[in-house]
CSV table of N, CA, C and O in Angstrom, one decimal:
chain,number,residue,atom,x,y,z
A,1,MET,N,3.0,37.1,-3.4
A,1,MET,CA,3.2,37.3,-1.8
A,1,MET,C,1.7,36.9,-1.2
A,1,MET,O,1.8,36.4,0.1
A,2,LYS,N,0.7,37.4,-1.7
A,2,LYS,CA,-0.6,37.1,-1.1
A,2,LYS,C,-0.7,35.6,-0.8
A,2,LYS,O,-1.2,35.4,0.0
A,3,TYR,N,-0.5,34.8,-1.9
A,3,TYR,CA,-0.6,33.4,-1.9
A,3,TYR,C,0.3,32.8,-0.7
A,3,TYR,O,-0.2,31.8,0.1
A,4,PHE,N,1.6,33.7,-0.4
A,4,PHE,CA,2.5,32.8,0.4
A,4,PHE,C,1.8,32.9,1.8
A,4,PHE,O,1.8,32.3,2.6
A,5,LEU,N,1.2,34.1,2.3
A,5,LEU,CA,0.4,34.3,3.5
A,5,LEU,C,-0.8,33.3,3.8
A,5,LEU,O,-0.7,32.8,4.9
A,6,PHE,N,-1.4,33.0,2.9
A,6,PHE,CA,-2.4,31.9,3.2
A,6,PHE,C,-1.9,30.5,3.0
A,6,PHE,O,-2.4,29.5,3.9
A,7,GLY,N,-0.6,30.3,2.8
A,7,GLY,CA,0.0,29.1,2.7
A,7,GLY,C,0.9,28.9,3.9
A,7,GLY,O,1.6,27.9,4.0
A,8,ALA,N,0.8,29.9,4.8
A,8,ALA,CA,1.5,29.9,6.1
A,8,ALA,C,1.1,28.9,7.0
A,8,ALA,O,0.1,28.2,7.0
A,9,LEU,N,1.9,28.7,8.3
A,9,LEU,CA,1.3,28.0,9.2
A,9,LEU,C,0.0,28.3,9.8
A,9,LEU,O,-0.3,29.8,10.2
A,10,PHE,N,-1.1,27.6,10.1
A,10,PHE,CA,-2.3,27.8,10.4
A,10,PHE,C,-2.4,27.2,11.6
A,10,PHE,O,-2.4,25.9,11.7
A,11,CYS,N,-3.2,27.7,12.9
A,11,CYS,CA,-3.5,26.9,14.0
A,11,CYS,C,-5.2,27.7,14.6
A,11,CYS,O,-5.5,28.6,13.9
A,12,LEU,N,-5.6,26.6,15.1
A,12,LEU,CA,-6.9,27.2,15.7
A,12,LEU,C,-6.8,27.4,17.1
A,12,LEU,O,-6.4,26.2,18.0
A,13,PHE,N,-7.5,28.2,17.8
A,13,PHE,CA,-7.4,28.5,19.1
A,13,PHE,C,-8.6,29.4,19.2
A,13,PHE,O,-9.5,30.0,18.4
A,14,SER,N,-9.3,29.2,20.5
A,14,SER,CA,-10.4,30.1,20.7
A,14,SER,C,-10.2,30.9,22.1
A,14,SER,O,-9.2,30.6,23.0
A,15,SER,N,-11.0,31.9,22.3
A,15,SER,CA,-10.6,32.9,23.3
A,15,SER,C,-11.7,33.9,23.7
A,15,SER,O,-12.9,33.7,23.0
A,16,CYS,N,-11.9,34.5,24.9
A,16,CYS,CA,-13.2,35.2,25.0
A,16,CYS,C,-12.6,36.7,25.8
A,16,CYS,O,-11.9,36.8,26.1
A,17,GLY,N,-13.7,37.5,25.7
A,17,GLY,CA,-13.3,38.8,26.2
A,17,GLY,C,-14.7,39.6,26.2
A,17,GLY,O,-16.0,39.2,25.8
A,18,MET,N,-14.8,40.8,27.0
A,18,MET,CA,-16.2,41.6,27.1
A,18,MET,C,-16.0,42.9,26.6
A,18,MET,O,-16.9,43.3,26.2
A,19,THR,N,-15.0,43.7,26.5
A,19,THR,CA,-14.6,45.2,25.9
A,19,THR,C,-14.3,44.9,24.4
A,19,THR,O,-13.4,44.3,24.2
A,20,VAL,N,-15.2,45.7,23.7
A,20,VAL,CA,-14.7,45.9,22.3
A,20,VAL,C,-14.2,47.3,21.9
A,20,VAL,O,-14.9,48.1,22.3
A,21,VAL,N,-13.1,47.2,21.2
A,21,VAL,CA,-12.4,48.4,20.6
A,21,VAL,C,-12.3,48.2,19.1
A,21,VAL,O,-11.5,47.3,19.1
A,22,VAL,N,-12.6,48.7,18.1
A,22,VAL,CA,-12.5,48.6,17.0
A,22,VAL,C,-11.4,49.3,16.4
A,22,VAL,O,-11.3,50.7,16.6
A,23,GLY,N,-10.4,48.8,15.5
A,23,GLY,CA,-9.2,49.4,14.9
A,23,GLY,C,-9.7,50.4,13.6
A,23,GLY,O,-10.8,50.2,13.2
A,24,LEU,N,-8.8,51.2,13.4
A,24,LEU,CA,-9.2,52.2,12.1
A,24,LEU,C,-9.4,50.9,10.8
A,24,LEU,O,-8.9,50.0,10.7
A,25,ALA,N,-10.1,51.7,10.1
A,25,ALA,CA,-10.6,51.0,8.7
A,25,ALA,C,-9.5,50.5,7.8
A,25,ALA,O,-9.7,49.3,7.4
A,26,ASN,N,-8.6,51.3,7.8
A,26,ASN,CA,-7.2,50.6,7.1
A,26,ASN,C,-6.2,50.2,7.9
A,26,ASN,O,-5.1,50.0,6.9
A,27,GLU,N,-6.3,50.1,8.8
A,27,GLU,CA,-5.1,49.5,9.6
A,27,GLU,C,-5.5,48.3,10.2
A,27,GLU,O,-6.5,48.4,10.9
A,28,PRO,N,-4.4,47.3,10.2
A,28,PRO,CA,-4.6,46.2,11.3
A,28,PRO,C,-4.5,46.4,12.6
A,28,PRO,O,-4.0,47.7,13.0
A,29,ILE,N,-5.4,45.7,13.2
A,29,ILE,CA,-5.3,45.9,15.0
A,29,ILE,C,-3.8,45.4,15.1
A,29,ILE,O,-3.4,44.5,15.0
A,30,ARG,N,-3.6,45.9,16.2
A,30,ARG,CA,-2.2,45.7,17.0
A,30,ARG,C,-2.0,45.2,18.3
A,30,ARG,O,-1.4,45.0,19.3
A,31,ASP,N,-3.4,44.8,18.8
A,31,ASP,CA,-3.9,44.0,20.1
A,31,ASP,C,-4.5,42.9,19.9
A,31,ASP,O,-5.6,42.8,19.5
A,32,TYR,N,-3.8,41.7,20.5
A,32,TYR,CA,-4.3,40.6,20.1
A,32,TYR,C,-6.0,40.6,20.9
A,32,TYR,O,-6.9,40.0,20.3
A,33,ASP,N,-6.0,40.9,22.3
A,33,ASP,CA,-7.2,40.6,22.9
A,33,ASP,C,-8.4,41.8,22.3
A,33,ASP,O,-9.6,41.3,22.1
A,34,ILE,N,-7.8,43.1,21.7
A,34,ILE,CA,-9.0,43.8,20.9
A,34,ILE,C,-9.4,43.0,19.6
A,34,ILE,O,-10.3,42.9,19.2
A,35,ALA,N,-8.4,42.2,18.7
A,35,ALA,CA,-8.6,41.5,17.7
A,35,ALA,C,-9.6,40.4,18.0
A,35,ALA,O,-10.6,40.2,17.1
A,36,ILE,N,-9.6,39.7,19.0
A,36,ILE,CA,-10.4,38.5,19.3
A,36,ILE,C,-12.0,39.1,19.6
A,36,ILE,O,-12.8,38.7,19.4
A,37,GLN,N,-11.9,40.1,20.4
A,37,GLN,CA,-13.2,40.8,21.0
A,37,GLN,C,-13.8,41.3,19.7
A,37,GLN,O,-15.1,41.2,19.4
A,38,THR,N,-13.0,41.9,18.7
A,38,THR,CA,-13.7,42.1,17.5
A,38,THR,C,-14.2,41.3,16.6
A,38,THR,O,-15.4,41.6,16.0
A,39,ALA,N,-13.6,40.4,16.6
A,39,ALA,CA,-14.0,39.3,15.8
A,39,ALA,C,-15.3,38.4,16.3
A,39,ALA,O,-16.0,38.0,15.7
A,40,GLN,N,-15.4,38.4,17.8
A,40,GLN,CA,-16.7,37.7,18.2
A,40,GLN,C,-17.8,38.8,17.8
A,40,GLN,O,-18.7,38.1,17.4
A,41,VAL,N,-17.8,40.1,18.1
A,41,VAL,CA,-18.6,41.1,17.4
A,41,VAL,C,-19.3,40.8,16.0
A,41,VAL,O,-20.2,40.7,15.9
A,42,GLU,N,-18.1,41.0,15.3
A,42,GLU,CA,-18.3,40.8,13.8
A,42,GLU,C,-18.3,39.5,13.2
A,42,GLU,O,-18.6,39.5,12.0
A,43,GLU,N,-18.4,38.4,14.2
A,43,GLU,CA,-18.6,37.2,14.1
A,43,GLU,C,-17.6,36.5,12.7
A,43,GLU,O,-18.0,36.1,11.5
A,44,LYS,N,-16.4,36.9,12.8
A,44,LYS,CA,-15.3,36.6,11.9
A,44,LYS,C,-14.0,35.8,12.5
A,44,LYS,O,-14.2,35.7,13.9
A,45,ASN,N,-13.4,35.2,11.8
A,45,ASN,CA,-12.1,34.7,12.4
A,45,ASN,C,-11.0,35.7,12.3
A,45,ASN,O,-11.2,37.0,11.7
A,46,VAL,N,-9.9,35.4,13.1
A,46,VAL,CA,-8.7,36.4,13.4
A,46,VAL,C,-7.5,36.1,12.6
A,46,VAL,O,-7.4,34.7,12.6
A,47,LEU,N,-7.0,36.8,11.6
A,47,LEU,CA,-6.0,36.7,10.7
A,47,LEU,C,-4.9,37.2,11.8
A,47,LEU,O,-4.6,38.2,11.4
A,48,LEU,N,-3.8,36.6,12.3
A,48,LEU,CA,-3.1,37.0,13.1
A,48,LEU,C,-1.7,36.6,12.8
A,48,LEU,O,-1.5,35.6,12.1
A,49,ILE,N,-0.8,37.8,12.6
A,49,ILE,CA,0.6,38.0,11.8
A,49,ILE,C,1.5,38.2,12.9
A,49,ILE,O,1.6,39.5,13.3
A,50,PHE,N,2.5,37.0,12.9
A,50,PHE,CA,3.5,37.6,13.7
A,50,PHE,C,4.6,38.2,12.9
A,50,PHE,O,4.9,37.5,12.1
A,51,CYS,N,5.3,39.2,13.4
A,51,CYS,CA,6.3,39.6,12.4
A,51,CYS,C,7.6,40.4,13.3
A,51,CYS,O,7.4,40.4,14.6
A,52,LEU,N,8.7,40.9,12.8
A,52,LEU,CA,9.6,41.5,13.6
A,52,LEU,C,9.9,42.8,12.9
A,52,LEU,O,9.8,42.7,11.4
A,53,ASP,N,10.2,43.8,13.6
A,53,ASP,CA,10.7,45.2,12.7
A,53,ASP,C,11.4,45.0,11.8
A,53,ASP,O,11.7,45.7,10.5
A,54,ASN,N,12.6,44.3,12.0
A,54,ASN,CA,13.9,44.1,11.3
A,54,ASN,C,13.5,43.2,10.1
A,54,ASN,O,14.9,42.8,9.5
A,55,CYS,N,12.8,42.3,10.2
A,55,CYS,CA,12.7,41.4,9.2
A,55,CYS,C,12.3,41.8,7.9
A,55,CYS,O,11.0,42.5,7.6
A,56,LYS,N,13.1,41.6,6.8
A,56,LYS,CA,12.8,41.9,5.4
A,56,LYS,C,11.4,41.4,4.8
A,56,LYS,O,10.5,42.1,4.4
A,57,HIS,N,11.2,40.3,5.1
A,57,HIS,CA,9.8,39.6,4.5
A,57,HIS,C,8.7,40.1,5.4
A,57,HIS,O,7.8,40.3,4.8
A,58,CYS,N,9.0,40.3,6.6
A,58,CYS,CA,7.8,40.9,7.3
A,58,CYS,C,7.5,42.2,6.7
A,58,CYS,O,6.1,42.6,6.7
A,59,ASN,N,8.5,43.1,6.4
A,59,ASN,CA,8.2,44.5,6.0
A,59,ASN,C,7.5,44.4,4.7
A,59,ASN,O,6.7,45.0,4.2
A,60,ILE,N,7.8,43.4,4.0
A,60,ILE,CA,7.2,43.4,2.3
A,60,ILE,C,6.1,42.8,2.6
A,60,ILE,O,5.0,43.4,2.1
A,61,LEU,N,5.6,41.7,3.6
A,61,LEU,CA,3.9,41.6,4.0
A,61,LEU,C,3.3,42.5,4.2
A,61,LEU,O,2.2,42.9,4.1
A,62,LYS,N,4.0,43.5,5.1
A,62,LYS,CA,3.1,44.6,5.9
A,62,LYS,C,2.7,45.6,4.7
A,62,LYS,O,1.7,46.1,4.8
A,63,LYS,N,3.4,45.8,3.5
A,63,LYS,CA,2.9,46.6,2.7
A,63,LYS,C,1.8,46.2,1.9
A,63,LYS,O,0.9,46.6,1.4
A,64,ASP,N,1.6,44.7,1.8
A,64,ASP,CA,0.6,44.2,1.1
A,64,ASP,C,-0.8,43.9,2.2
A,64,ASP,O,-1.8,43.8,1.7
A,65,LEU,N,-0.7,44.3,3.3
A,65,LEU,CA,-1.8,44.3,4.3
A,65,LEU,C,-3.2,45.2,3.9
A,65,LEU,O,-4.3,44.5,4.3
A,66,PRO,N,-3.2,46.2,3.3
A,66,PRO,CA,-4.3,46.9,3.1
A,66,PRO,C,-5.0,46.0,1.9
A,66,PRO,O,-6.2,46.0,2.0
A,67,THR,N,-4.5,45.4,1.3
A,67,THR,CA,-5.3,44.3,0.3
A,67,THR,C,-5.9,43.1,1.1
A,67,THR,O,-6.9,42.8,0.8
A,68,ILE,N,-5.2,42.6,2.0
A,68,ILE,CA,-5.4,41.5,2.9
A,68,ILE,C,-6.5,42.0,3.6
A,68,ILE,O,-7.4,41.4,4.1
A,69,LYS,N,-6.3,43.3,4.5
A,69,LYS,CA,-7.5,43.6,5.4
A,69,LYS,C,-8.8,43.6,4.7
A,69,LYS,O,-9.7,43.8,5.5
A,70,ASN,N,-8.7,44.1,3.6
A,70,ASN,CA,-10.1,44.0,2.8
A,70,ASN,C,-10.8,42.6,2.7
A,70,ASN,O,-12.0,42.7,2.1
A,71,ALA,N,-10.2,41.7,3.1
A,71,ALA,CA,-10.6,40.6,3.1
A,71,ALA,C,-12.1,40.1,4.0
A,71,ALA,O,-11.9,40.6,5.3
A,72,ASN,N,-13.2,39.9,3.5
A,72,ASN,CA,-14.3,40.0,4.1
A,72,ASN,C,-14.3,39.0,5.4
A,72,ASN,O,-15.0,39.2,6.4
A,73,HIS,N,-13.4,37.9,5.3
A,73,HIS,CA,-13.6,36.8,6.3
A,73,HIS,C,-12.8,37.1,7.9
A,73,HIS,O,-12.9,36.0,8.5
A,74,TYR,N,-12.1,38.0,7.8
A,74,TYR,CA,-11.1,38.2,9.0
A,74,TYR,C,-11.0,39.3,9.5
A,74,TYR,O,-11.3,40.5,8.8
A,75,VAL,N,-10.7,39.4,10.7
A,75,VAL,CA,-10.2,40.6,11.4
A,75,VAL,C,-8.4,40.3,11.5
A,75,VAL,O,-7.9,39.5,11.8
A,76,VAL,N,-7.8,41.3,10.9
A,76,VAL,CA,-6.5,41.3,10.9
A,76,VAL,C,-5.8,41.9,11.9
A,76,VAL,O,-6.2,42.9,12.3
A,77,CYS,N,-5.1,41.2,12.6
A,77,CYS,CA,-4.1,41.6,14.0
A,77,CYS,C,-2.6,41.5,13.3
A,77,CYS,O,-2.1,40.1,13.0
A,78,VAL,N,-1.8,42.3,13.6
A,78,VAL,CA,-0.5,42.2,13.3
A,78,VAL,C,0.4,42.4,14.6
A,78,VAL,O,0.1,43.5,15.3
A,79,LEU,N,1.1,41.6,14.9
A,79,LEU,CA,1.8,41.6,16.3
A,79,LEU,C,3.3,41.8,16.1
A,79,LEU,O,3.9,40.5,15.4
A,80,ASP,N,4.2,42.3,16.8
A,80,ASP,CA,5.6,42.4,16.8
A,80,ASP,C,5.8,41.3,17.8
A,80,ASP,O,5.5,41.3,19.1
A,81,SER,N,6.7,40.1,17.5
A,81,SER,CA,7.0,39.0,18.4
A,81,SER,C,7.7,39.5,19.6
A,81,SER,O,7.7,39.0,20.7
A,82,ARG,N,8.7,40.4,19.6
A,82,ARG,CA,9.4,41.0,20.6
A,82,ARG,C,8.5,41.6,21.6
A,82,ARG,O,8.9,41.5,22.8
A,83,GLU,N,7.3,42.2,21.3
A,83,GLU,CA,6.5,42.8,22.1
A,83,GLU,C,5.3,41.9,22.8
A,83,GLU,O,4.8,42.1,23.7
A,84,ASN,N,5.1,40.7,22.4
A,84,ASN,CA,4.2,39.8,22.6
A,84,ASN,C,4.8,38.5,22.8
A,84,ASN,O,4.6,37.5,22.2
A,85,LYS,N,5.8,38.6,23.6
A,85,LYS,CA,6.6,37.2,23.9
A,85,LYS,C,5.6,36.1,24.4
A,85,LYS,O,6.1,35.0,24.0
A,86,ARG,N,5.0,36.3,25.4
A,86,ARG,CA,4.1,35.4,25.8
A,86,ARG,C,3.7,34.8,25.0
A,86,ARG,O,3.1,33.5,24.8
A,87,LEU,N,2.6,35.2,24.2
A,87,LEU,CA,1.7,34.6,23.1
A,87,LEU,C,2.5,33.9,21.9
A,87,LEU,O,2.2,33.1,21.3
A,88,THR,N,3.7,34.6,21.6
A,88,THR,CA,4.7,34.2,20.5
A,88,THR,C,5.4,32.6,21.0
A,88,THR,O,5.4,31.8,20.2
A,89,GLY,N,5.4,32.7,22.2
A,89,GLY,CA,5.8,31.5,22.7
A,89,GLY,C,4.7,30.4,22.9
A,89,GLY,O,5.0,29.1,22.7
A,90,LYS,N,3.6,30.8,23.4
A,90,LYS,CA,2.3,29.8,23.6
A,90,LYS,C,2.0,29.2,22.5
A,90,LYS,O,1.7,28.0,22.0
A,91,MET,N,2.3,30.0,21.1
A,91,MET,CA,1.9,29.4,19.8
A,91,MET,C,3.0,28.9,18.9
A,91,MET,O,3.0,28.6,17.9
A,92,ASN,N,4.1,28.9,19.8
A,92,ASN,CA,5.5,27.9,19.4
A,92,ASN,C,5.9,28.9,18.0
A,92,ASN,O,6.4,28.0,17.1
A,93,ILE,N,5.9,30.2,17.9
A,93,ILE,CA,6.3,30.9,16.6
A,93,ILE,C,7.9,31.0,16.8
A,93,ILE,O,8.6,31.2,17.6
A,94,LYS,N,8.5,30.3,15.5
A,94,LYS,CA,9.9,30.3,15.5
A,94,LYS,C,10.7,31.2,14.3
A,94,LYS,O,11.8,31.1,14.5
A,95,LYS,N,9.7,31.3,13.4
A,95,LYS,CA,10.1,32.1,12.1
A,95,LYS,C,9.3,33.1,11.7
A,95,LYS,O,7.7,33.0,11.9
A,96,TRP,N,9.8,34.1,11.0
A,96,TRP,CA,8.8,35.0,10.8
A,96,TRP,C,8.8,35.4,9.3
A,96,TRP,O,10.0,35.6,8.6
A,97,PRO,N,8.0,36.1,8.7
A,97,PRO,CA,6.6,36.5,9.3
A,97,PRO,C,5.6,35.0,9.4
A,97,PRO,O,5.9,34.0,8.4
A,98,THR,N,5.0,34.8,10.6
A,98,THR,CA,4.1,33.6,10.8
A,98,THR,C,2.6,33.9,10.6
A,98,THR,O,2.2,34.8,11.4
A,99,SER,N,1.8,33.4,9.6
A,99,SER,CA,0.3,33.6,9.8
A,99,SER,C,-0.4,32.6,10.5
A,99,SER,O,-0.2,31.3,10.4
A,100,VAL,N,-1.6,33.0,11.4
A,100,VAL,CA,-2.1,32.0,12.3
A,100,VAL,C,-3.5,32.7,12.2
A,100,VAL,O,-4.1,33.5,12.3
A,101,ILE,N,-4.5,31.4,11.6
A,101,ILE,CA,-6.0,31.9,11.6
A,101,ILE,C,-6.4,31.2,12.7
A,101,ILE,O,-6.3,30.1,13.3
A,102,ILE,N,-7.3,32.0,13.5
A,102,ILE,CA,-7.9,32.0,14.8
A,102,ILE,C,-9.4,31.8,14.7
A,102,ILE,O,-9.9,32.9,14.0
A,103,THR,N,-10.0,30.8,14.9
A,103,THR,CA,-11.4,30.6,14.8
A,103,THR,C,-12.1,30.9,15.9
A,103,THR,O,-12.0,30.2,17.0
A,104,VAL,N,-12.8,32.0,16.1
A,104,VAL,CA,-13.2,32.7,17.4
A,104,VAL,C,-14.7,31.9,17.5
A,104,VAL,O,-15.6,31.9,16.8
A,105,GLY,N,-15.1,31.5,19.0
A,105,GLY,CA,-16.3,30.8,19.4
A,105,GLY,C,-16.5,29.6,19.2
A,105,GLY,O,-17.5,29.0,19.2
A,106,LYS,N,-15.5,28.9,18.7
A,106,LYS,CA,-15.2,27.3,18.5
A,106,LYS,C,-14.3,26.9,19.2
A,106,LYS,O,-13.4,27.3,19.3
A,107,GLU,N,-14.7,25.6,19.8
A,107,GLU,CA,-13.9,24.9,20.5
A,107,GLU,C,-13.4,23.7,19.8
A,107,GLU,O,-14.3,23.2,19.2
């Protein structure tokens, strides 16, 4: 399952922000803007995972998140696609779960 995550669809985007709020150590961040801001401060990339609450594969992936969260190279952000329709549409997400790597600070 861990290899499936990194074999998923990858895209590169950049963004900026001002306020920084850091999530709990063992919990993924659930807000896109906070994930981007945290990644800028920590100089890391964002591992953005789009899920649905009723998706069997999404729920399996969420159980593996504590091991993924410990990856030193990423700020992990899990978003429910129904609650983040604008971003889901912007990134053309059509299947779940979908993982996106966002390189912060690079254009």
